[in-house]
Every structure is written in C-alpha cells, then in structure tokens.
Amino acid sequence: MHGQTEIVTTHDVHHDEHHVHHHKETFITKYIFSQDHKTIGKQFLITGIAWAIIGGLFSVLFRLQLGFPDQTFPILETFFGHYAKGGQIQPEFYYALITMHGTVLVFFVLTAGLSGTFANLLIPLQCGARDMASPFLNMLSYWFFFMASVVMVSSLFVSTGPASGGWTSYPPLSALGDANQGSKIGTDLWLIAMALFVVSSLLGGLNYISTILNMRTKGMSMTRLPLTIWALFFTAILGVLSFPVLLSGFILLLFDRNLGTSFYLSDIFISQTGQALPNEGGSAILYQHLFWFLGHPEVYIIILPSMGIVSEVLAVNSRKPIFGYMAMVGSLFAITVLAFLVWAHHMFVTGLNPFLGSIFVLLTLLIAVPSAIKVFNWLTTLWRGNIHFTPATLFSIGFVSLFISGGLTGVFLGNSTIDIHLHDTKFIVAHFHIVMGVASFFGMFAGVYHWFPKMFGRYLNSTLGFIHFWVTMIGAYMIFWPMHYEGLAGVPRRYLDLSGWHNFNKFGELNKMITVVSIIVFAMQLMFIFNFFYSIFKGRKVRHQNPWGANTLEWTTPIRPGHGNWTGEIPEVHRWAYDYAKDGREFIPQTEPIGKDESHH
C-alpha cells in the first residue's frame, strides 16, 4: 500500500508541474506552434475549411461555364482578367479549375482536413492517452501540410497559371513544359506542394499508428476500441504504405520535366515542330500505375474515417450497441487489404491485357462484400433504435444513403467491358462524387456536429444544422444523379463546351439546373461555415460533461480539457464502447466496472 501511495503522489507532482508549465504558454506556443493534439486537430480543420471554400468556388466557376456555355459574365473578367476574356472562362483556365478543384478537395480537404482533424482529436482521447506518441512530429505534420498549402496557393498566382493536367497530372501532358500554359511552372509548384503533402501524411500516419498500438490506457484492449479508432488506424496504415509510391511517381515526373530523364517520355512527336522528342523507352502508363497504386487506397483513406465516425454517431444516437462489432472491424480490415489490389480498374481504358483486367474486375467486385457488411450493420443499428435526430445523426444517415446509391454504380464501373464505354463520361463523375466526395463530406459534417462541444465547449446551432443537412442532401442528389444519365448517353467529362454536339444539346436545360443547384449548395456550405465560426465564440455553452450520453473516454475529460486531457489519473477501461440499452440503463460508460451479475463483453 505504501508503494502504491508513493506512485500516486509522484503522479500528482508530475501533473502539477505539467499544469504549471502549460500556464506559462504564450499565444504562439499554445495556438500556432502547439504540440497539443486537440489544437493541432483544430488547425487541420480550419485549414481544411479554408481549402474547401477555395475548392468549392472553383467548381461553381466551371459549372457556370458548363451550365451557360453561350453566356458572358463580365464580373468574371473583373476578377480573373485574361483567364475569363469577354466574361467567358477560357479553355486553359477551365482545365486549371478542374485540376485544382480535384487536387484541393481530394487531398487538402478530404485527406488532411478529415483524417488530420479527427485522428488528432480522437485517438488520444478515445484510447486514453495524454497526447500523441510524438507531439513534436504531430506539430511538424501540420506545418508540412501548411507549407504544402502555401506552395499550392502560390501556383494560382504565377503568370502562366496553375497546373492544368487534371488532378491526376498524367504525362505526357504534365511532363512536357511546352504542352500548354498550365504545364509550365504551375505544374512544378503542384508537384512540390504534393511532395510536401505526402511528407505531412506520413508523419501523421506513423504517429497515429504508434499511439493506437502503444499508448492505450489500462484495460483498453484492441477489441474495446471504438470503431472510429479502428477506422483511423486502418486509414493510417493505408497512407503509410501507399503514399511513398505516389511520392516516387512525382519525383520521377519532376526529373522528366527538369533533368531530361525518360521515365514517362518516349519518342513522342510534337505537332508544333514535327520532330520526335529525344527521349526513349519511357512509359506514360508507368506513371498511371504509380499514381493509382496510391489513388485507389486514397479513396479509402478518405472514406474509412467517415465510416468510423458514422458508426460511432449512429450507435450513440440510436441508443443501441453497434450491430456486429467484430464484423465491422473485419470488414475494415478486408477493405484495407483489397484497396491495394484493385488499382488497375482505373486503367481498363489503357489497353490493359484483358486477362489481367479480369483479375482486377474480380478483386474490385470483391471489395463490395465488406462494404455491404458495413451498410447492413449500420441499418441494423438504426433498426428499432430510440433515435435522437441531431444534425450529426442526419448526416450519418445521409452518408449511408449516399454510400449505397453511389456504391451501386461502382458495380457497373468495376466491370471492364462496361467501364471502357463509361470511363471518360459523366457517369464516372457522378459515381465518385456521390460515393467518395459527398459521402465523405457527410461523414466529416457528422463528426464536426458531434464533437464540436468537445473541441470548443459550445454547441453548433441545430436549426442551421438541419437546414444545412436537408439542402445539401437534396442538392447533392440533384447535382450528381442526373449525370449518370448523361454518362450513359455518352456525354464526355472534362469538356468545357458540349453545345457543338447535336446529340448532347438536349442536356442543355439539365446542365443549367445542375449549375443553379450547385450554387445553392455552395451557399449552404457558407452558411455552415458562418455557424461554425459564430458558434466558437457565441454558441450555447456546454454545461454537461457528457452531452450526448456517450460511453467513450473523451466524454470523461473536463468540458474544455487542457493539454494532458485528464486532470487526475487517466481512467481505467472495463468494457467495450457500446453498452447502450443494457440492464435497464440507457448507457454505461467504458470506465464503469463490470457488475457481479453482468455479462462481460
């Protein structure tokens, strides 16, 4: 007993030192170069919001061109000068907008903004740790992301314009500086920014994995972890294994552009000169293999955190245990493994060997099985639950709807014979925006509405949250569902003006409708951003430590936890995270010991 008392006393002394130390922090060490995982999570979130505004605005600009190709908007020339000569978006600027829109939303918002925010906020809090395994590397992870953001933004202001080779930046267009204006310095800046971004992702991912494996509190076995942590764990593994391949692809592309190498370039004829390039032996298809070896795991790097958030939010707000916990973990694992084995389904149109294509078809369709298990388990968690309809609940249910409807069109595209016809049409745009883009945003919104009280000690306005959900949900389907029909009719993607095709003129009114709805949905996201920043300072204050009646450890910390999270001992865990509606009680926190008449889980 004496020894135990000494241990407790030592801990208290350490804690007091810790407490005193953090009172001396300046504004810069507390909010800018912070090593507190919660502050770093907020930095990722707010930087992600800034990028989401930029990326969303780009999409509104090119939708104006697609919806009203024959009209002029003089205000565009005021803002964008020769890029919008005569009030119409010029072809090279249109491709730059599409390139930057895809890059920004896929990498800077839905990868860094989503994983960076919730992995940082939740991993130490839900595992029962004071902070990340390496707070310093965690801080560096954010600042590499910030540097990547600065370089990417600077590419918007160079005289030749930003990169315009598509968000995938395929050579030879991206490898030849003379190919077009957007292949000049803008592409070099794009590649440097993406290289910095990969470093940020690797630093973060290694930290997340180390923390989950090594820093769980007493009693927190892997099978007692909330599904959010499992999802973030597998996301980090995907990133650590696949991002280095993308980095190598980008570095080789920089070599081809600037050092005269021939990794992706061969003896291609240039129309201006009529001469063949001096390069020999390179293959543009090699770049596609390297890109999509990251590119397909990237889809799951984006969607898995949303899956984890949705699992947690649905269980908490259905007041029911998550259905099939081990099946959910197993399906996350299966998705993680299969994500590495399906990349070439993005390359069915490259003249891929049909036998090889058939193997990728099989593996692609196999990945639907764990996805279907997850959908079934979410629906059965909701089934006959005592559902509390918060904005987070609605966004989670919306996520399930979008994941089902967007996923079903993936079955079409997973078959190489159909994909060859649909690949370069609006059908692809519709599919991946619904299943990956909008669905992941819905998971992100669910997480922000649910954990905002933990982040800032205040609530978001629920009425604005409900308006935000309904307009965004209806708008998303109105924007992307009709594109499936355009794609089936053969309407190509990436074209800035389709009015020259007699066959496609019948879609003119539909494209106008999509553009108008896009503007309304974008305005709705601005309303959410107003709600977000207003609520940080003026929102209704949180009065209760556990406002949603949840079981996980983050709700055992003070309402506004300091650096170190818990004021005394870190609580010990005795049960899994989903003891809802058990033994006549609505919820039983993980920290409560198992009763003598209670079944273990």
PDB file of N, CA, C and O in Angstrom, residues 74-144:
ATOM      1  N   PRO A  74     -19.522  39.376 -67.195  1.00  0.00           N
ATOM      2  CA  PRO A  74     -18.432  40.370 -67.132  1.00  0.00           C
ATOM      3  C   PRO A  74     -17.693  40.374 -65.796  1.00  0.00           C
ATOM      4  O   PRO A  74     -16.491  40.655 -65.753  1.00  0.00           O
ATOM      5  N   ILE A  75     -18.377  40.017 -64.698  1.00  0.00           N
ATOM      6  CA  ILE A  75     -17.726  40.023 -63.374  1.00  0.00           C
ATOM      7  C   ILE A  75     -16.538  39.044 -63.336  1.00  0.00           C
ATOM      8  O   ILE A  75     -15.558  39.264 -62.629  1.00  0.00           O
ATOM      9  N   LEU A  76     -16.623  37.979 -64.145  1.00  0.00           N
ATOM     10  CA  LEU A  76     -15.520  37.005 -64.175  1.00  0.00           C
ATOM     11  C   LEU A  76     -14.252  37.650 -64.725  1.00  0.00           C
ATOM     12  O   LEU A  76     -13.148  37.421 -64.233  1.00  0.00           O
ATOM     13  N   GLU A  77     -14.422  38.487 -65.765  1.00  0.00           N
ATOM     14  CA  GLU A  77     -13.251  39.159 -66.339  1.00  0.00           C
ATOM     15  C   GLU A  77     -12.650  40.137 -65.331  1.00  0.00           C
ATOM     16  O   GLU A  77     -11.434  40.293 -65.242  1.00  0.00           O
ATOM     17  N   THR A  78     -13.531  40.778 -64.530  1.00  0.00           N
ATOM     18  CA  THR A  78     -13.054  41.705 -63.496  1.00  0.00           C
ATOM     19  C   THR A  78     -12.123  40.995 -62.528  1.00  0.00           C
ATOM     20  O   THR A  78     -11.070  41.517 -62.150  1.00  0.00           O
ATOM     21  N   PHE A  79     -12.499  39.776 -62.143  1.00  0.00           N
ATOM     22  CA  PHE A  79     -11.725  39.055 -61.131  1.00  0.00           C
ATOM     23  C   PHE A  79     -10.567  38.262 -61.726  1.00  0.00           C
ATOM     24  O   PHE A  79      -9.517  38.123 -61.106  1.00  0.00           O
ATOM     25  N   PHE A  80     -10.756  37.688 -62.921  1.00  0.00           N
ATOM     26  CA  PHE A  80      -9.762  36.738 -63.448  1.00  0.00           C
ATOM     27  C   PHE A  80      -9.036  37.229 -64.696  1.00  0.00           C
ATOM     28  O   PHE A  80      -8.234  36.484 -65.263  1.00  0.00           O
ATOM     29  N   GLY A  81      -9.334  38.455 -65.141  1.00  0.00           N
ATOM     30  CA  GLY A  81      -8.591  39.050 -66.242  1.00  0.00           C
ATOM     31  C   GLY A  81      -8.644  38.218 -67.512  1.00  0.00           C
ATOM     32  O   GLY A  81      -9.713  37.754 -67.919  1.00  0.00           O
ATOM     33  N   HIS A  82      -7.465  37.981 -68.123  1.00  0.00           N
ATOM     34  CA  HIS A  82      -7.434  37.313 -69.429  1.00  0.00           C
ATOM     35  C   HIS A  82      -7.867  35.843 -69.339  1.00  0.00           C
ATOM     36  O   HIS A  82      -8.155  35.220 -70.348  1.00  0.00           O
ATOM     37  N   TYR A  83      -7.917  35.269 -68.107  1.00  0.00           N
ATOM     38  CA  TYR A  83      -8.403  33.889 -67.971  1.00  0.00           C
ATOM     39  C   TYR A  83      -9.900  33.791 -68.260  1.00  0.00           C
ATOM     40  O   TYR A  83     -10.421  32.712 -68.533  1.00  0.00           O
ATOM     41  N   ALA A  84     -10.596  34.928 -68.132  1.00  0.00           N
ATOM     42  CA  ALA A  84     -12.045  34.938 -68.417  1.00  0.00           C
ATOM     43  C   ALA A  84     -12.331  36.070 -69.401  1.00  0.00           C
ATOM     44  O   ALA A  84     -13.179  36.929 -69.166  1.00  0.00           O
ATOM     45  N   LYS A  85     -11.595  36.076 -70.515  1.00  0.00           N
ATOM     46  CA  LYS A  85     -11.707  37.143 -71.516  1.00  0.00           C
ATOM     47  C   LYS A  85     -13.146  37.254 -72.030  1.00  0.00           C
ATOM     48  O   LYS A  85     -13.775  36.229 -72.353  1.00  0.00           O
ATOM     49  N   GLY A  86     -13.654  38.471 -72.045  1.00  0.00           N
ATOM     50  CA  GLY A  86     -15.018  38.677 -72.539  1.00  0.00           C
ATOM     51  C   GLY A  86     -16.085  38.099 -71.622  1.00  0.00           C
ATOM     52  O   GLY A  86     -17.226  37.904 -72.036  1.00  0.00           O
ATOM     53  N   GLY A  87     -15.714  37.793 -70.372  1.00  0.00           N
ATOM     54  CA  GLY A  87     -16.707  37.258 -69.428  1.00  0.00           C
ATOM     55  C   GLY A  87     -16.966  35.771 -69.590  1.00  0.00           C
ATOM     56  O   GLY A  87     -17.921  35.232 -69.028  1.00  0.00           O
ATOM     57  N   GLN A  88     -16.117  35.094 -70.371  1.00  0.00           N
ATOM     58  CA  GLN A  88     -16.247  33.630 -70.540  1.00  0.00           C
ATOM     59  C   GLN A  88     -14.946  32.960 -70.110  1.00  0.00           C
ATOM     60  O   GLN A  88     -13.852  33.433 -70.444  1.00  0.00           O
ATOM     61  N   ILE A  89     -15.087  31.864 -69.399  1.00  0.00           N
ATOM     62  CA  ILE A  89     -13.904  31.139 -68.921  1.00  0.00           C
ATOM     63  C   ILE A  89     -13.178  30.539 -70.128  1.00  0.00           C
ATOM     64  O   ILE A  89     -13.779  29.845 -70.952  1.00  0.00           O
ATOM     65  N   GLN A  90     -11.873  30.820 -70.227  1.00  0.00           N
ATOM     66  CA  GLN A  90     -11.070  30.337 -71.355  1.00  0.00           C
ATOM     67  C   GLN A  90     -10.708  28.860 -71.156  1.00  0.00           C
ATOM     68  O   GLN A  90     -10.611  28.385 -70.019  1.00  0.00           O
ATOM     69  N   PRO A  91     -10.485  28.146 -72.274  1.00  0.00           N
ATOM     70  CA  PRO A  91     -10.238  26.694 -72.160  1.00  0.00           C
ATOM     71  C   PRO A  91      -9.111  26.331 -71.197  1.00  0.00           C
ATOM     72  O   PRO A  91      -9.279  25.460 -70.352  1.00  0.00           O
ATOM     73  N   GLU A  92      -7.965  27.032 -71.278  1.00  0.00           N
ATOM     74  CA  GLU A  92      -6.847  26.649 -70.400  1.00  0.00           C
ATOM     75  C   GLU A  92      -7.190  26.896 -68.927  1.00  0.00           C
ATOM     76  O   GLU A  92      -6.762  26.145 -68.043  1.00  0.00           O
ATOM     77  N   PHE A  93      -7.978  27.938 -68.658  1.00  0.00           N
ATOM     78  CA  PHE A  93      -8.368  28.242 -67.281  1.00  0.00           C
ATOM     79  C   PHE A  93      -9.393  27.215 -66.777  1.00  0.00           C
ATOM     80  O   PHE A  93      -9.372  26.816 -65.615  1.00  0.00           O
ATOM     81  N   TYR A  94     -10.240  26.766 -67.691  1.00  0.00           N
ATOM     82  CA  TYR A  94     -11.230  25.740 -67.326  1.00  0.00           C
ATOM     83  C   TYR A  94     -10.513  24.477 -66.835  1.00  0.00           C
ATOM     84  O   TYR A  94     -10.859  23.905 -65.797  1.00  0.00           O
ATOM     85  N   TYR A  95      -9.472  24.048 -67.562  1.00  0.00           N
ATOM     86  CA  TYR A  95      -8.757  22.831 -67.161  1.00  0.00           C
ATOM     87  C   TYR A  95      -7.965  23.046 -65.867  1.00  0.00           C
ATOM     88  O   TYR A  95      -7.823  22.130 -65.064  1.00  0.00           O
ATOM     89  N   ALA A  96      -7.470  24.272 -65.682  1.00  0.00           N
ATOM     90  CA  ALA A  96      -6.792  24.577 -64.418  1.00  0.00           C
ATOM     91  C   ALA A  96      -7.778  24.501 -63.250  1.00  0.00           C
ATOM     92  O   ALA A  96      -7.454  23.970 -62.180  1.00  0.00           O
ATOM     93  N   LEU A  97      -8.998  25.022 -63.463  1.00  0.00           N
ATOM     94  CA  LEU A  97     -10.012  24.972 -62.405  1.00  0.00           C
ATOM     95  C   LEU A  97     -10.345  23.530 -62.035  1.00  0.00           C
ATOM     96  O   LEU A  97     -10.448  23.186 -60.857  1.00  0.00           O
ATOM     97  N   ILE A  98     -10.512  22.685 -63.069  1.00  0.00           N
ATOM     98  CA  ILE A  98     -10.850  21.275 -62.807  1.00  0.00           C
ATOM     99  C   ILE A  98      -9.700  20.582 -62.071  1.00  0.00           C
ATOM    100  O   ILE A  98      -9.911  19.826 -61.116  1.00  0.00           O
ATOM    101  N   THR A  99      -8.464  20.867 -62.505  1.00  0.00           N
ATOM    102  CA  THR A  99      -7.284  20.271 -61.860  1.00  0.00           C
ATOM    103  C   THR A  99      -7.202  20.664 -60.392  1.00  0.00           C
ATOM    104  O   THR A  99      -7.048  19.814 -59.505  1.00  0.00           O
ATOM    105  N   MET A 100      -7.322  21.956 -60.121  1.00  0.00           N
ATOM    106  CA  MET A 100      -7.167  22.442 -58.754  1.00  0.00           C
ATOM    107  C   MET A 100      -8.348  22.039 -57.878  1.00  0.00           C
ATOM    108  O   MET A 100      -8.181  21.738 -56.694  1.00  0.00           O
ATOM    109  N   HIS A 101      -9.549  22.005 -58.440  1.00  0.00           N
ATOM    110  CA  HIS A 101     -10.730  21.566 -57.680  1.00  0.00           C
ATOM    111  C   HIS A 101     -10.534  20.136 -57.182  1.00  0.00           C
ATOM    112  O   HIS A 101     -10.720  19.839 -55.998  1.00  0.00           O
ATOM    113  N   GLY A 102     -10.109  19.254 -58.083  1.00  0.00           N
ATOM    114  CA  GLY A 102      -9.908  17.850 -57.699  1.00  0.00           C
ATOM    115  C   GLY A 102      -8.787  17.701 -56.684  1.00  0.00           C
ATOM    116  O   GLY A 102      -8.933  17.022 -55.663  1.00  0.00           O
ATOM    117  N   THR A 103      -7.658  18.361 -56.949  1.00  0.00           N
ATOM    118  CA  THR A 103      -6.499  18.263 -56.044  1.00  0.00           C
ATOM    119  C   THR A 103      -6.859  18.749 -54.648  1.00  0.00           C
ATOM    120  O   THR A 103      -6.588  18.087 -53.641  1.00  0.00           O
ATOM    121  N   VAL A 104      -7.470  19.915 -54.589  1.00  0.00           N
ATOM    122  CA  VAL A 104      -7.776  20.552 -53.306  1.00  0.00           C
ATOM    123  C   VAL A 104      -8.749  19.696 -52.486  1.00  0.00           C
ATOM    124  O   VAL A 104      -8.524  19.437 -51.300  1.00  0.00           O
ATOM    125  N   LEU A 105      -9.821  19.250 -53.125  1.00  0.00           N
ATOM    126  CA  LEU A 105     -10.843  18.544 -52.343  1.00  0.00           C
ATOM    127  C   LEU A 105     -10.403  17.126 -51.989  1.00  0.00           C
ATOM    128  O   LEU A 105     -10.637  16.665 -50.872  1.00  0.00           O
ATOM    129  N   VAL A 106      -9.735  16.434 -52.888  1.00  0.00           N
ATOM    130  CA  VAL A 106      -9.315  15.062 -52.584  1.00  0.00           C
ATOM    131  C   VAL A 106      -8.216  15.055 -51.524  1.00  0.00           C
ATOM    132  O   VAL A 106      -8.299  14.325 -50.530  1.00  0.00           O
ATOM    133  N   PHE A 107      -7.184  15.857 -51.723  1.00  0.00           N
ATOM    134  CA  PHE A 107      -6.025  15.780 -50.830  1.00  0.00           C
ATOM    135  C   PHE A 107      -6.121  16.759 -49.657  1.00  0.00           C
ATOM    136  O   PHE A 107      -5.975  16.376 -48.502  1.00  0.00           O
ATOM    137  N   PHE A 108      -6.361  18.021 -49.948  1.00  0.00           N
ATOM    138  CA  PHE A 108      -6.215  19.043 -48.909  1.00  0.00           C
ATOM    139  C   PHE A 108      -7.429  19.135 -47.984  1.00  0.00           C
ATOM    140  O   PHE A 108      -7.312  19.625 -46.869  1.00  0.00           O
ATOM    141  N   VAL A 109      -8.591  18.702 -48.456  1.00  0.00           N
ATOM    142  CA  VAL A 109      -9.786  18.750 -47.590  1.00  0.00           C
ATOM    143  C   VAL A 109     -10.132  17.360 -47.065  1.00  0.00           C
ATOM    144  O   VAL A 109     -10.167  17.130 -45.856  1.00  0.00           O
ATOM    145  N   LEU A 110     -10.362  16.410 -47.964  1.00  0.00           N
ATOM    146  CA  LEU A 110     -10.893  15.109 -47.518  1.00  0.00           C
ATOM    147  C   LEU A 110      -9.812  14.161 -47.017  1.00  0.00           C
ATOM    148  O   LEU A 110     -10.140  13.145 -46.398  1.00  0.00           O
ATOM    149  N   THR A 111      -8.542  14.446 -47.263  1.00  0.00           N
ATOM    150  CA  THR A 111      -7.476  13.637 -46.647  1.00  0.00           C
ATOM    151  C   THR A 111      -6.941  14.357 -45.415  1.00  0.00           C
ATOM    152  O   THR A 111      -7.109  13.894 -44.291  1.00  0.00           O
ATOM    153  N   ALA A 112      -6.328  15.528 -45.624  1.00  0.00           N
ATOM    154  CA  ALA A 112      -5.746  16.248 -44.478  1.00  0.00           C
ATOM    155  C   ALA A 112      -6.826  16.791 -43.554  1.00  0.00           C
ATOM    156  O   ALA A 112      -6.741  16.663 -42.334  1.00  0.00           O
ATOM    157  N   GLY A 113      -7.859  17.403 -44.127  1.00  0.00           N
ATOM    158  CA  GLY A 113      -8.901  18.003 -43.298  1.00  0.00           C
ATOM    159  C   GLY A 113      -9.672  16.984 -42.480  1.00  0.00           C
ATOM    160  O   GLY A 113     -10.000  17.221 -41.318  1.00  0.00           O
ATOM    161  N   LEU A 114      -9.949  15.818 -43.071  1.00  0.00           N
ATOM    162  CA  LEU A 114     -10.766  14.801 -42.383  1.00  0.00           C
ATOM    163  C   LEU A 114      -9.913  13.962 -41.440  1.00  0.00           C
ATOM    164  O   LEU A 114     -10.143  13.930 -40.222  1.00  0.00           O
ATOM    165  N   SER A 115      -8.883  13.285 -41.965  1.00  0.00           N
ATOM    166  CA  SER A 115      -8.015  12.460 -41.106  1.00  0.00           C
ATOM    167  C   SER A 115      -7.261  13.318 -40.104  1.00  0.00           C
ATOM    168  O   SER A 115      -7.181  12.986 -38.922  1.00  0.00           O
ATOM    169  N   GLY A 116      -6.690  14.435 -40.576  1.00  0.00           N
ATOM    170  CA  GLY A 116      -5.898  15.279 -39.691  1.00  0.00           C
ATOM    171  C   GLY A 116      -6.705  15.786 -38.512  1.00  0.00           C
ATOM    172  O   GLY A 116      -6.225  15.817 -37.375  1.00  0.00           O
ATOM    173  N   THR A 117      -7.964  16.144 -38.760  1.00  0.00           N
ATOM    174  CA  THR A 117      -8.816  16.661 -37.675  1.00  0.00           C
ATOM    175  C   THR A 117      -9.176  15.568 -36.689  1.00  0.00           C
ATOM    176  O   THR A 117      -8.923  15.669 -35.481  1.00  0.00           O
ATOM    177  N   PHE A 118      -9.779  14.498 -37.194  1.00  0.00           N
ATOM    178  CA  PHE A 118     -10.391  13.528 -36.271  1.00  0.00           C
ATOM    179  C   PHE A 118      -9.381  12.530 -35.713  1.00  0.00           C
ATOM    180  O   PHE A 118      -9.539  12.072 -34.579  1.00  0.00           O
ATOM    181  N   ALA A 119      -8.326  12.215 -36.473  1.00  0.00           N
ATOM    182  CA  ALA A 119      -7.279  11.362 -35.891  1.00  0.00           C
ATOM    183  C   ALA A 119      -6.608  12.100 -34.740  1.00  0.00           C
ATOM    184  O   ALA A 119      -6.383  11.548 -33.661  1.00  0.00           O
ATOM    185  N   ASN A 120      -6.312  13.379 -34.939  1.00  0.00           N
ATOM    186  CA  ASN A 120      -5.677  14.154 -33.876  1.00  0.00           C
ATOM    187  C   ASN A 120      -6.583  14.341 -32.677  1.00  0.00           C
ATOM    188  O   ASN A 120      -6.166  14.201 -31.535  1.00  0.00           O
ATOM    189  N   LEU A 121      -7.825  14.679 -32.933  1.00  0.00           N
ATOM    190  CA  LEU A 121      -8.740  14.937 -31.814  1.00  0.00           C
ATOM    191  C   LEU A 121      -9.043  13.663 -31.039  1.00  0.00           C
ATOM    192  O   LEU A 121      -8.978  13.626 -29.804  1.00  0.00           O
ATOM    193  N   LEU A 122      -9.354  12.564 -31.753  1.00  0.00           N
ATOM    194  CA  LEU A 122      -9.979  11.407 -31.098  1.00  0.00           C
ATOM    195  C   LEU A 122      -9.002  10.339 -30.630  1.00  0.00           C
ATOM    196  O   LEU A 122      -9.271   9.659 -29.640  1.00  0.00           O
ATOM    197  N   ILE A 123      -7.872  10.140 -31.324  1.00  0.00           N
ATOM    198  CA  ILE A 123      -7.028   8.986 -30.973  1.00  0.00           C
ATOM    199  C   ILE A 123      -6.560   9.060 -29.514  1.00  0.00           C
ATOM    200  O   ILE A 123      -6.830   8.130 -28.745  1.00  0.00           O
ATOM    201  N   PRO A 124      -5.919  10.147 -29.058  1.00  0.00           N
ATOM    202  CA  PRO A 124      -5.531  10.157 -27.638  1.00  0.00           C
ATOM    203  C   PRO A 124      -6.741  10.142 -26.695  1.00  0.00           C
ATOM    204  O   PRO A 124      -6.722   9.451 -25.677  1.00  0.00           O
ATOM    205  N   LEU A 125      -7.793  10.889 -27.046  1.00  0.00           N
ATOM    206  CA  LEU A 125      -8.949  10.977 -26.145  1.00  0.00           C
ATOM    207  C   LEU A 125      -9.677   9.638 -26.014  1.00  0.00           C
ATOM    208  O   LEU A 125     -10.079   9.248 -24.920  1.00  0.00           O
ATOM    209  N   GLN A 126      -9.857   8.923 -27.138  1.00  0.00           N
ATOM    210  CA  GLN A 126     -10.628   7.670 -27.068  1.00  0.00           C
ATOM    211  C   GLN A 126      -9.762   6.479 -26.659  1.00  0.00           C
ATOM    212  O   GLN A 126     -10.293   5.473 -26.197  1.00  0.00           O
ATOM    213  N   CYS A 127      -8.430   6.577 -26.846  1.00  0.00           N
ATOM    214  CA  CYS A 127      -7.545   5.493 -26.387  1.00  0.00           C
ATOM    215  C   CYS A 127      -7.175   5.664 -24.913  1.00  0.00           C
ATOM    216  O   CYS A 127      -6.711   4.712 -24.282  1.00  0.00           O
ATOM    217  N   GLY A 128      -7.329   6.876 -24.380  1.00  0.00           N
ATOM    218  CA  GLY A 128      -6.916   7.137 -23.005  1.00  0.00           C
ATOM    219  C   GLY A 128      -5.434   7.469 -22.917  1.00  0.00           C
ATOM    220  O   GLY A 128      -4.694   6.857 -22.156  1.00  0.00           O
ATOM    221  N   ALA A 129      -4.989   8.452 -23.724  1.00  0.00           N
ATOM    222  CA  ALA A 129      -3.586   8.869 -23.700  1.00  0.00           C
ATOM    223  C   ALA A 129      -3.527  10.374 -23.440  1.00  0.00           C
ATOM    224  O   ALA A 129      -4.464  11.097 -23.769  1.00  0.00           O
ATOM    225  N   ARG A 130      -2.417  10.810 -22.850  1.00  0.00           N
ATOM    226  CA  ARG A 130      -2.254  12.253 -22.602  1.00  0.00           C
ATOM    227  C   ARG A 130      -2.094  13.028 -23.909  1.00  0.00           C
ATOM    228  O   ARG A 130      -2.523  14.161 -24.017  1.00  0.00           O
ATOM    229  N   ASP A 131      -1.423  12.425 -24.874  1.00  0.00           N
ATOM    230  CA  ASP A 131      -1.184  13.085 -26.169  1.00  0.00           C
ATOM    231  C   ASP A 131      -0.757  12.020 -27.165  1.00  0.00           C
ATOM    232  O   ASP A 131      -0.812  10.828 -26.865  1.00  0.00           O
ATOM    233  N   MET A 132      -0.319  12.446 -28.327  1.00  0.00           N
ATOM    234  CA  MET A 132       0.195  11.527 -29.334  1.00  0.00           C
ATOM    235  C   MET A 132       1.543  10.939 -28.886  1.00  0.00           C
ATOM    236  O   MET A 132       2.202  11.476 -27.996  1.00  0.00           O
ATOM    237  N   ALA A 133       1.961   9.854 -29.549  1.00  0.00           N
ATOM    238  CA  ALA A 133       3.255   9.238 -29.248  1.00  0.00           C
ATOM    239  C   ALA A 133       4.369  10.269 -29.391  1.00  0.00           C
ATOM    240  O   ALA A 133       5.279  10.330 -28.573  1.00  0.00           O
ATOM    241  N   SER A 134       4.310  11.107 -30.441  1.00  0.00           N
ATOM    242  CA  SER A 134       5.310  12.165 -30.610  1.00  0.00           C
ATOM    243  C   SER A 134       4.600  13.481 -30.915  1.00  0.00           C
ATOM    244  O   SER A 134       4.268  13.752 -32.073  1.00  0.00           O
ATOM    245  N   PRO A 135       4.338  14.294 -29.890  1.00  0.00           N
ATOM    246  CA  PRO A 135       3.676  15.588 -30.134  1.00  0.00           C
ATOM    247  C   PRO A 135       4.455  16.477 -31.096  1.00  0.00           C
ATOM    248  O   PRO A 135       3.867  17.211 -31.882  1.00  0.00           O
ATOM    249  N   PHE A 136       5.796  16.388 -31.064  1.00  0.00           N
ATOM    250  CA  PHE A 136       6.601  17.237 -31.945  1.00  0.00           C
ATOM    251  C   PHE A 136       6.404  16.854 -33.414  1.00  0.00           C
ATOM    252  O   PHE A 136       6.193  17.710 -34.273  1.00  0.00           O
ATOM    253  N   LEU A 137       6.453  15.539 -33.705  1.00  0.00           N
ATOM    254  CA  LEU A 137       6.203  15.093 -35.088  1.00  0.00           C
ATOM    255  C   LEU A 137       4.785  15.447 -35.511  1.00  0.00           C
ATOM    256  O   LEU A 137       4.520  15.734 -36.680  1.00  0.00           O
ATOM    257  N   ASN A 138       3.872  15.426 -34.562  1.00  0.00           N
ATOM    258  CA  ASN A 138       2.489  15.779 -34.854  1.00  0.00           C
ATOM    259  C   ASN A 138       2.393  17.239 -35.288  1.00  0.00           C
ATOM    260  O   ASN A 138       1.691  17.565 -36.258  1.00  0.00           O
ATOM    261  N   MET A 139       3.109  18.111 -34.583  1.00  0.00           N
ATOM    262  CA  MET A 139       3.149  19.527 -34.958  1.00  0.00           C
ATOM    263  C   MET A 139       3.776  19.680 -36.353  1.00  0.00           C
ATOM    264  O   MET A 139       3.258  20.415 -37.204  1.00  0.00           O
ATOM    265  N   LEU A 140       4.885  18.944 -36.590  1.00  0.00           N
ATOM    266  CA  LEU A 140       5.528  19.005 -37.911  1.00  0.00           C
ATOM    267  C   LEU A 140       4.582  18.548 -39.012  1.00  0.00           C
ATOM    268  O   LEU A 140       4.584  19.099 -40.116  1.00  0.00           O
ATOM    269  N   SER A 141       3.769  17.548 -38.724  1.00  0.00           N
ATOM    270  CA  SER A 141       2.801  17.042 -39.701  1.00  0.00           C
ATOM    271  C   SER A 141       1.893  18.174 -40.165  1.00  0.00           C
ATOM    272  O   SER A 141       1.649  18.344 -41.368  1.00  0.00           O
ATOM    273  N   TYR A 142       1.392  18.976 -39.211  1.00  0.00           N
ATOM    274  CA  TYR A 142       0.533  20.103 -39.618  1.00  0.00           C
ATOM    275  C   TYR A 142       1.321  21.126 -40.417  1.00  0.00           C
ATOM    276  O   TYR A 142       0.853  21.635 -41.440  1.00  0.00           O
ATOM    277  N   TRP A 143       2.553  21.442 -39.980  1.00  0.00           N
ATOM    278  CA  TRP A 143       3.265  22.526 -40.651  1.00  0.00           C
ATOM    279  C   TRP A 143       3.752  22.125 -42.040  1.00  0.00           C
ATOM    280  O   TRP A 143       3.883  22.972 -42.931  1.00  0.00           O
ATOM    281  N   PHE A 144       4.017  20.837 -42.259  1.00  0.00           N
ATOM    282  CA  PHE A 144       4.289  20.392 -43.642  1.00  0.00           C
ATOM    283  C   PHE A 144       3.029  20.558 -44.501  1.00  0.00           C
ATOM    284  O   PHE A 144       3.109  20.958 -45.667  1.00  0.00           O
TER     285      PHE A 144
END
